Amino acid sequence: KQEVTQIPAALSVPEGENLVLNCSFTDSAIYNLQWFRQDPGKGLTSLLLIQSSQREQTSGRLNASLDKSSGRSTLYIAASQPGDSATYLCAVQLFDGGSNYKLTFGKGTLLTVNP
Amino acid sequence: GAVVSQHPSRVICKSGTSVKIECRSLDFQATTMFWYRQFPKQSLMLMATSNEGSKATYEQGVEKDKFLINHASLTLSTLTVTSAHPEDSSFYICSARGFGRGSYEQYFGPGTRLTVT
């Protein structure tokens, strides 16, 4: 059974700092990996999707890397801003052996960026 | 990007009543829809997967008679919580995947906060 672990569970940083969020997964036979952002009481916003054949994806100040063989991904946020404060979720997608691809989520990292 | 809506955003109901939550894909046809539940400070847990026109496939431990899922069209899925109890209070999020939108990328709705009193 796939397990996804995110470290740290919570992180508080001053504005402007660069930071790294970590995600690890136990089954390397993933189809893709996604990073999401979730604001309190809200749904999920997709930030980056990395296909299993890719090693990284970039969008603005965000960069996500994937090392499939070691079961690890990192999300790098440059020049953090108070508006980046949210919970960041990592999820991996696997084929369930039946007819569907399914996402398994980590518990998330709660990020607080202090002005 | 693709848009998925949910209605209602919040609902409060009395114990023993049933509640229906709608999930719609607004600008694409969703061949597959997923329903998740999220408890406070926990991650999303998949409850069931439904393919349009077929019966939903439920995850282990999810009561299919309590959580009724209907995916009758390519743009609408509903989740009905029957005979709701306080322990069913949670945040329910739907997700959709469809043609021409990155074959296996899922798009998420804004969630529905259910409170059972």
PDB file of C-alpha atoms in Angstrom:
ATOM      1  CA  LYS A   1       0.000   0.000   0.000  1.00  0.00           C
ATOM      2  CA  GLN A   2       1.378   3.385  -1.025  1.00  0.00           C
ATOM      3  CA  GLU A   3       2.240   5.731   1.831  1.00  0.00           C
ATOM      4  CA  VAL A   4       3.134   9.368   1.381  1.00  0.00           C
ATOM      5  CA  THR A   5       5.018  11.253   4.083  1.00  0.00           C
ATOM      6  CA  GLN A   6       5.610  14.975   4.228  1.00  0.00           C
ATOM      7  CA  ILE A   7       8.252  16.658   6.343  1.00  0.00           C
ATOM      8  CA  PRO A   8       8.075  18.969   8.154  1.00  0.00           C
ATOM      9  CA  ALA A   9       4.477  18.949   9.337  1.00  0.00           C
ATOM     10  CA  ALA A  10       4.673  22.681   9.980  1.00  0.00           C
ATOM     11  CA  LEU A  11       7.115  25.407   9.050  1.00  0.00           C
ATOM     12  CA  SER A  12       7.294  29.072  10.003  1.00  0.00           C
ATOM     13  CA  VAL A  13       9.674  31.389   8.178  1.00  0.00           C
ATOM     14  CA  PRO A  14      10.256  35.133   7.781  1.00  0.00           C
ATOM     15  CA  GLU A  15       9.246  36.782   4.560  1.00  0.00           C
ATOM     16  CA  GLY A  16      11.826  36.580   1.785  1.00  0.00           C
ATOM     17  CA  GLU A  17      13.337  33.278   2.834  1.00  0.00           C
ATOM     18  CA  ASN A  18      13.820  30.421   0.401  1.00  0.00           C
ATOM     19  CA  LEU A  19      12.418  27.135   1.668  1.00  0.00           C
ATOM     20  CA  VAL A  20      12.121  23.452   0.842  1.00  0.00           C
ATOM     21  CA  LEU A  21       9.238  21.098   1.549  1.00  0.00           C
ATOM     22  CA  ASN A  22       9.850  17.372   1.418  1.00  0.00           C
ATOM     23  CA  CYS A  23       7.702  14.473   0.281  1.00  0.00           C
ATOM     24  CA  SER A  24       8.538  10.770   0.254  1.00  0.00           C
ATOM     25  CA  PHE A  25       6.575   7.799  -1.022  1.00  0.00           C
ATOM     26  CA  THR A  26       6.983   4.073  -0.533  1.00  0.00           C
ATOM     27  CA  ASP A  27       5.992   2.662  -3.944  1.00  0.00           C
ATOM     28  CA  SER A  28       8.124   4.049  -6.765  1.00  0.00           C
ATOM     29  CA  ALA A  29       5.784   2.753  -9.499  1.00  0.00           C
ATOM     30  CA  ILE A  30       4.016   6.083  -9.728  1.00  0.00           C
ATOM     31  CA  TYR A  31       2.467   7.589 -12.826  1.00  0.00           C
ATOM     32  CA  ASN A  32       2.925  11.165 -11.693  1.00  0.00           C
ATOM     33  CA  LEU A  33       3.316  13.361  -8.619  1.00  0.00           C
ATOM     34  CA  GLN A  34       1.467  16.565  -7.864  1.00  0.00           C
ATOM     35  CA  TRP A  35       1.912  19.371  -5.405  1.00  0.00           C
ATOM     36  CA  PHE A  36      -1.206  21.171  -4.236  1.00  0.00           C
ATOM     37  CA  ARG A  37      -1.942  24.182  -2.109  1.00  0.00           C
ATOM     38  CA  GLN A  38      -4.878  24.268   0.283  1.00  0.00           C
ATOM     39  CA  ASP A  39      -6.024  27.391   2.081  1.00  0.00           C
ATOM     40  CA  PRO A  40      -8.009  26.966   5.344  1.00  0.00           C
ATOM     41  CA  GLY A  41     -11.500  25.638   4.674  1.00  0.00           C
ATOM     42  CA  LYS A  42     -10.944  25.601   0.926  1.00  0.00           C
ATOM     43  CA  GLY A  43     -10.410  23.081  -1.820  1.00  0.00           C
ATOM     44  CA  LEU A  44      -7.148  22.217  -3.544  1.00  0.00           C
ATOM     45  CA  THR A  45      -5.224  24.280  -6.050  1.00  0.00           C
ATOM     46  CA  SER A  46      -2.825  22.345  -8.250  1.00  0.00           C
ATOM     47  CA  LEU A  47       0.648  23.908  -8.252  1.00  0.00           C
ATOM     48  CA  LEU A  48       2.841  21.535 -10.201  1.00  0.00           C
ATOM     49  CA  LEU A  49       2.503  18.120 -11.802  1.00  0.00           C
ATOM     50  CA  ILE A  50       5.573  16.026 -12.571  1.00  0.00           C
ATOM     51  CA  GLN A  51       5.231  13.018 -14.820  1.00  0.00           C
ATOM     52  CA  SER A  52       7.185   9.936 -13.759  1.00  0.00           C
ATOM     53  CA  SER A  53       9.583  10.415 -16.673  1.00  0.00           C
ATOM     54  CA  GLN A  54      10.396  13.985 -15.640  1.00  0.00           C
ATOM     55  CA  ARG A  55      12.812  15.194 -12.992  1.00  0.00           C
ATOM     56  CA  GLU A  56      11.473  18.664 -12.299  1.00  0.00           C
ATOM     57  CA  GLN A  57       8.868  21.278 -13.082  1.00  0.00           C
ATOM     58  CA  THR A  58       8.939  25.015 -12.532  1.00  0.00           C
ATOM     59  CA  SER A  59       6.229  27.623 -12.224  1.00  0.00           C
ATOM     60  CA  GLY A  60       7.206  31.125 -11.183  1.00  0.00           C
ATOM     61  CA  ARG A  61       8.835  30.987  -7.755  1.00  0.00           C
ATOM     62  CA  LEU A  62       8.042  27.282  -7.382  1.00  0.00           C
ATOM     63  CA  ASN A  63      10.252  24.404  -8.422  1.00  0.00           C
ATOM     64  CA  ALA A  64       9.419  20.765  -7.800  1.00  0.00           C
ATOM     65  CA  SER A  65      11.835  17.914  -8.274  1.00  0.00           C
ATOM     66  CA  LEU A  66      11.212  14.197  -8.469  1.00  0.00           C
ATOM     67  CA  ASP A  67      13.578  11.316  -7.769  1.00  0.00           C
ATOM     68  CA  LYS A  68      11.356   8.383  -8.535  1.00  0.00           C
ATOM     69  CA  SER A  69      13.904   5.679  -7.756  1.00  0.00           C
ATOM     70  CA  SER A  70      14.461   6.950  -4.233  1.00  0.00           C
ATOM     71  CA  GLY A  71      10.813   7.844  -3.693  1.00  0.00           C
ATOM     72  CA  ARG A  72      11.376  11.526  -3.018  1.00  0.00           C
ATOM     73  CA  SER A  73      10.143  14.886  -4.173  1.00  0.00           C
ATOM     74  CA  THR A  74      10.907  18.400  -3.005  1.00  0.00           C
ATOM     75  CA  LEU A  75       9.024  21.641  -3.480  1.00  0.00           C
ATOM     76  CA  TYR A  76      11.261  24.688  -3.470  1.00  0.00           C
ATOM     77  CA  ILE A  77       9.687  28.088  -2.850  1.00  0.00           C
ATOM     78  CA  ALA A  78      11.871  31.081  -3.586  1.00  0.00           C
ATOM     79  CA  ALA A  79      11.562  34.474  -1.910  1.00  0.00           C
ATOM     80  CA  SER A  80       8.593  33.457   0.200  1.00  0.00           C
ATOM     81  CA  GLN A  81       5.732  35.911   0.756  1.00  0.00           C
ATOM     82  CA  PRO A  82       2.974  36.076   3.399  1.00  0.00           C
ATOM     83  CA  GLY A  83       0.509  35.107   0.668  1.00  0.00           C
ATOM     84  CA  ASP A  84       2.283  31.764   0.372  1.00  0.00           C
ATOM     85  CA  SER A  85       0.961  30.804   3.804  1.00  0.00           C
ATOM     86  CA  ALA A  86      -1.146  27.670   3.331  1.00  0.00           C
ATOM     87  CA  THR A  87      -0.989  23.899   3.636  1.00  0.00           C
ATOM     88  CA  TYR A  88       1.004  22.230   0.872  1.00  0.00           C
ATOM     89  CA  LEU A  89      -0.005  18.707  -0.072  1.00  0.00           C
ATOM     90  CA  CYS A  90       1.974  16.166  -2.030  1.00  0.00           C
ATOM     91  CA  ALA A  91       0.124  13.403  -3.878  1.00  0.00           C
ATOM     92  CA  VAL A  92       1.239  10.497  -6.043  1.00  0.00           C
ATOM     93  CA  GLN A  93      -0.843   8.829  -8.701  1.00  0.00           C
ATOM     94  CA  LEU A  94      -0.743   5.086  -9.273  1.00  0.00           C
ATOM     95  CA  PHE A  95      -2.689   2.620 -11.352  1.00  0.00           C
ATOM     96  CA  ASP A  96      -4.911   0.647  -9.009  1.00  0.00           C
ATOM     97  CA  GLY A  97      -4.693  -2.578 -10.990  1.00  0.00           C
ATOM     98  CA  GLY A  98      -8.336  -2.295 -11.986  1.00  0.00           C
ATOM     99  CA  SER A  99      -9.410   0.504 -14.254  1.00  0.00           C
ATOM    100  CA  ASN A 100      -8.359   3.680 -12.529  1.00  0.00           C
ATOM    101  CA  TYR A 101      -5.440   5.840 -11.591  1.00  0.00           C
ATOM    102  CA  LYS A 102      -5.741   7.065  -8.013  1.00  0.00           C
ATOM    103  CA  LEU A 103      -4.105   9.777  -5.961  1.00  0.00           C
ATOM    104  CA  THR A 104      -2.630   9.094  -2.525  1.00  0.00           C
ATOM    105  CA  PHE A 105      -2.027  12.192  -0.430  1.00  0.00           C
ATOM    106  CA  GLY A 106       0.406  13.079   2.291  1.00  0.00           C
ATOM    107  CA  LYS A 107      -0.805  14.903   5.403  1.00  0.00           C
ATOM    108  CA  GLY A 108       0.663  18.170   4.241  1.00  0.00           C
ATOM    109  CA  THR A 109       3.045  20.839   5.469  1.00  0.00           C
ATOM    110  CA  LEU A 110       1.481  23.892   7.093  1.00  0.00           C
ATOM    111  CA  LEU A 111       3.541  26.875   5.978  1.00  0.00           C
ATOM    112  CA  THR A 112       3.402  30.247   7.702  1.00  0.00           C
ATOM    113  CA  VAL A 113       5.336  33.134   6.195  1.00  0.00           C
ATOM    114  CA  ASN A 114       5.665  36.001   8.640  1.00  0.00           C
ATOM    115  CA  PRO A 115       5.845  39.580   7.356  1.00  0.00           C
TER     116      PRO A 115
ATOM    117  CA  GLY B   1      -7.600  25.534 -16.194  1.00  0.00           C
ATOM    118  CA  ALA B   2     -10.504  23.140 -15.750  1.00  0.00           C
ATOM    119  CA  VAL B   3     -13.199  24.182 -13.286  1.00  0.00           C
ATOM    120  CA  VAL B   4     -15.045  21.930 -10.892  1.00  0.00           C
ATOM    121  CA  SER B   5     -17.839  23.290  -8.720  1.00  0.00           C
ATOM    122  CA  GLN B   6     -19.543  21.896  -5.648  1.00  0.00           C
ATOM    123  CA  HIS B   7     -22.867  22.745  -4.085  1.00  0.00           C
ATOM    124  CA  PRO B   8     -23.557  23.527  -1.348  1.00  0.00           C
ATOM    125  CA  SER B   9     -20.359  24.929   0.121  1.00  0.00           C
ATOM    126  CA  ARG B  10     -21.672  24.469   3.645  1.00  0.00           C
ATOM    127  CA  VAL B  11     -24.548  22.464   5.040  1.00  0.00           C
ATOM    128  CA  ILE B  12     -25.818  21.856   8.554  1.00  0.00           C
ATOM    129  CA  CYS B  13     -28.284  19.043   9.094  1.00  0.00           C
ATOM    130  CA  LYS B  14     -29.846  17.157  11.948  1.00  0.00           C
ATOM    131  CA  SER B  15     -28.833  13.649  12.863  1.00  0.00           C
ATOM    132  CA  GLY B  16     -30.816  11.061  10.938  1.00  0.00           C
ATOM    133  CA  THR B  17     -31.480  13.182   7.873  1.00  0.00           C
ATOM    134  CA  SER B  18     -29.921  12.795   4.419  1.00  0.00           C
ATOM    135  CA  VAL B  19     -27.806  15.341   2.599  1.00  0.00           C
ATOM    136  CA  LYS B  20     -26.971  15.539  -1.103  1.00  0.00           C
ATOM    137  CA  ILE B  21     -23.809  17.204  -2.403  1.00  0.00           C
ATOM    138  CA  GLU B  22     -23.410  18.017  -6.090  1.00  0.00           C
ATOM    139  CA  CYS B  23     -20.175  18.103  -8.059  1.00  0.00           C
ATOM    140  CA  ARG B  24     -20.054  19.560 -11.556  1.00  0.00           C
ATOM    141  CA  SER B  25     -17.354  19.856 -14.170  1.00  0.00           C
ATOM    142  CA  LEU B  26     -18.058  23.209 -15.798  1.00  0.00           C
ATOM    143  CA  ASP B  27     -15.876  23.261 -18.906  1.00  0.00           C
ATOM    144  CA  PHE B  28     -15.011  19.654 -19.643  1.00  0.00           C
ATOM    145  CA  GLN B  29     -16.568  16.219 -19.686  1.00  0.00           C
ATOM    146  CA  ALA B  30     -15.620  14.234 -16.606  1.00  0.00           C
ATOM    147  CA  THR B  31     -15.357  10.560 -17.404  1.00  0.00           C
ATOM    148  CA  THR B  32     -14.231   9.811 -13.868  1.00  0.00           C
ATOM    149  CA  MET B  33     -15.103  11.535 -10.624  1.00  0.00           C
ATOM    150  CA  PHE B  34     -13.665  10.986  -7.191  1.00  0.00           C
ATOM    151  CA  TRP B  35     -15.038  11.763  -3.737  1.00  0.00           C
ATOM    152  CA  TYR B  36     -12.720  12.486  -0.830  1.00  0.00           C
ATOM    153  CA  ARG B  37     -13.249  13.182   2.856  1.00  0.00           C
ATOM    154  CA  GLN B  38     -10.944  15.302   4.953  1.00  0.00           C
ATOM    155  CA  PHE B  39     -10.993  15.496   8.751  1.00  0.00           C
ATOM    156  CA  PRO B  40      -9.340  18.448  10.560  1.00  0.00           C
ATOM    157  CA  LYS B  41      -5.553  18.460  10.241  1.00  0.00           C
ATOM    158  CA  GLN B  42      -5.711  15.239   8.227  1.00  0.00           C
ATOM    159  CA  SER B  43      -5.089  14.527   4.603  1.00  0.00           C
ATOM    160  CA  LEU B  44      -7.633  13.709   1.945  1.00  0.00           C
ATOM    161  CA  MET B  45      -8.929  10.153   2.041  1.00  0.00           C
ATOM    162  CA  LEU B  46     -10.451   8.695  -1.099  1.00  0.00           C
ATOM    163  CA  MET B  47     -13.961   7.417  -0.483  1.00  0.00           C
ATOM    164  CA  ALA B  48     -15.005   6.237  -3.926  1.00  0.00           C
ATOM    165  CA  THR B  49     -14.366   6.454  -7.646  1.00  0.00           C
ATOM    166  CA  SER B  50     -17.134   6.677 -10.198  1.00  0.00           C
ATOM    167  CA  ASN B  51     -17.006   6.336 -13.965  1.00  0.00           C
ATOM    168  CA  GLU B  52     -19.871   7.882 -15.898  1.00  0.00           C
ATOM    169  CA  GLY B  53     -22.703   5.439 -16.346  1.00  0.00           C
ATOM    170  CA  SER B  54     -21.218   2.830 -14.022  1.00  0.00           C
ATOM    171  CA  LYS B  55     -21.598   2.005 -10.358  1.00  0.00           C
ATOM    172  CA  ALA B  56     -19.118   3.632  -8.034  1.00  0.00           C
ATOM    173  CA  THR B  57     -16.168   1.698  -6.641  1.00  0.00           C
ATOM    174  CA  TYR B  58     -15.807   2.255  -2.915  1.00  0.00           C
ATOM    175  CA  GLU B  59     -12.607   2.165  -0.915  1.00  0.00           C
ATOM    176  CA  GLN B  60     -12.230  -0.328   1.878  1.00  0.00           C
ATOM    177  CA  GLY B  61     -14.082   0.738   4.995  1.00  0.00           C
ATOM    178  CA  VAL B  62     -16.491   3.111   3.225  1.00  0.00           C
ATOM    179  CA  GLU B  63     -20.136   2.066   3.521  1.00  0.00           C
ATOM    180  CA  LYS B  64     -21.696   2.158   0.088  1.00  0.00           C
ATOM    181  CA  ASP B  65     -25.225   2.135   1.496  1.00  0.00           C
ATOM    182  CA  LYS B  66     -24.461   5.181   3.592  1.00  0.00           C
ATOM    183  CA  PHE B  67     -22.614   7.197   0.979  1.00  0.00           C
ATOM    184  CA  LEU B  68     -24.607   6.942  -2.235  1.00  0.00           C
ATOM    185  CA  ILE B  69     -22.810   8.122  -5.347  1.00  0.00           C
ATOM    186  CA  ASN B  70     -24.436   8.786  -8.683  1.00  0.00           C
ATOM    187  CA  HIS B  71     -22.528   9.768 -11.828  1.00  0.00           C
ATOM    188  CA  ALA B  72     -25.319   9.843 -14.355  1.00  0.00           C
ATOM    189  CA  SER B  73     -23.839  12.388 -16.755  1.00  0.00           C
ATOM    190  CA  LEU B  74     -20.418  13.523 -17.921  1.00  0.00           C
ATOM    191  CA  THR B  75     -20.714  16.759 -15.982  1.00  0.00           C
ATOM    192  CA  LEU B  76     -22.470  15.828 -12.755  1.00  0.00           C
ATOM    193  CA  SER B  77     -21.864  13.507  -9.831  1.00  0.00           C
ATOM    194  CA  THR B  78     -23.740  13.503  -6.541  1.00  0.00           C
ATOM    195  CA  LEU B  79     -22.864  12.200  -3.105  1.00  0.00           C
ATOM    196  CA  THR B  80     -25.752  11.542  -0.733  1.00  0.00           C
ATOM    197  CA  VAL B  81     -24.969  10.987   2.915  1.00  0.00           C
ATOM    198  CA  THR B  82     -27.901   8.954   4.208  1.00  0.00           C
ATOM    199  CA  SER B  83     -29.028   8.960   7.832  1.00  0.00           C
ATOM    200  CA  ALA B  84     -26.226  11.319   8.746  1.00  0.00           C
ATOM    201  CA  HIS B  85     -24.659  11.182  12.200  1.00  0.00           C
ATOM    202  CA  PRO B  86     -22.309  13.615  13.959  1.00  0.00           C
ATOM    203  CA  GLU B  87     -19.319  11.436  13.085  1.00  0.00           C
ATOM    204  CA  ASP B  88     -20.076  12.082   9.398  1.00  0.00           C
ATOM    205  CA  SER B  89     -19.258  15.747   9.939  1.00  0.00           C
ATOM    206  CA  SER B  90     -16.314  16.450   7.688  1.00  0.00           C
ATOM    207  CA  PHE B  91     -15.072  18.327   4.645  1.00  0.00           C
ATOM    208  CA  TYR B  92     -16.078  16.529   1.439  1.00  0.00           C
ATOM    209  CA  ILE B  93     -14.154  17.287  -1.746  1.00  0.00           C
ATOM    210  CA  CYS B  94     -14.891  16.017  -5.224  1.00  0.00           C
ATOM    211  CA  SER B  95     -12.456  15.732  -8.080  1.00  0.00           C
ATOM    212  CA  ALA B  96     -12.912  15.143 -11.782  1.00  0.00           C
ATOM    213  CA  ARG B  97     -10.850  13.843 -14.645  1.00  0.00           C
ATOM    214  CA  GLY B  98     -11.789  13.876 -18.289  1.00  0.00           C
ATOM    215  CA  PHE B  99     -10.913  14.001 -21.942  1.00  0.00           C
ATOM    216  CA  GLY B 100      -8.493  16.527 -23.336  1.00  0.00           C
ATOM    217  CA  ARG B 101      -7.378  17.853 -19.995  1.00  0.00           C
ATOM    218  CA  GLY B 102      -4.107  15.999 -19.474  1.00  0.00           C
ATOM    219  CA  SER B 103      -5.293  12.469 -19.475  1.00  0.00           C
ATOM    220  CA  TYR B 104      -4.677  11.667 -15.815  1.00  0.00           C
ATOM    221  CA  GLU B 105      -4.719  15.040 -14.107  1.00  0.00           C
ATOM    222  CA  GLN B 106      -7.480  15.520 -11.574  1.00  0.00           C
ATOM    223  CA  TYR B 107      -9.193  18.828 -10.925  1.00  0.00           C
ATOM    224  CA  PHE B 108     -10.666  19.521  -7.522  1.00  0.00           C
ATOM    225  CA  GLY B 109     -13.819  21.237  -6.364  1.00  0.00           C
ATOM    226  CA  PRO B 110     -13.859  23.817  -3.548  1.00  0.00           C
ATOM    227  CA  GLY B 111     -15.268  21.365  -1.010  1.00  0.00           C
ATOM    228  CA  THR B 112     -18.423  21.075   1.086  1.00  0.00           C
ATOM    229  CA  ARG B 113     -18.349  21.466   4.852  1.00  0.00           C
ATOM    230  CA  LEU B 114     -20.937  19.117   6.390  1.00  0.00           C
ATOM    231  CA  THR B 115     -21.935  19.565  10.022  1.00  0.00           C
ATOM    232  CA  VAL B 116     -24.349  17.078  11.556  1.00  0.00           C
ATOM    233  CA  THR B 117     -25.947  18.189  14.814  1.00  0.00           C
TER     234      THR B 117
END
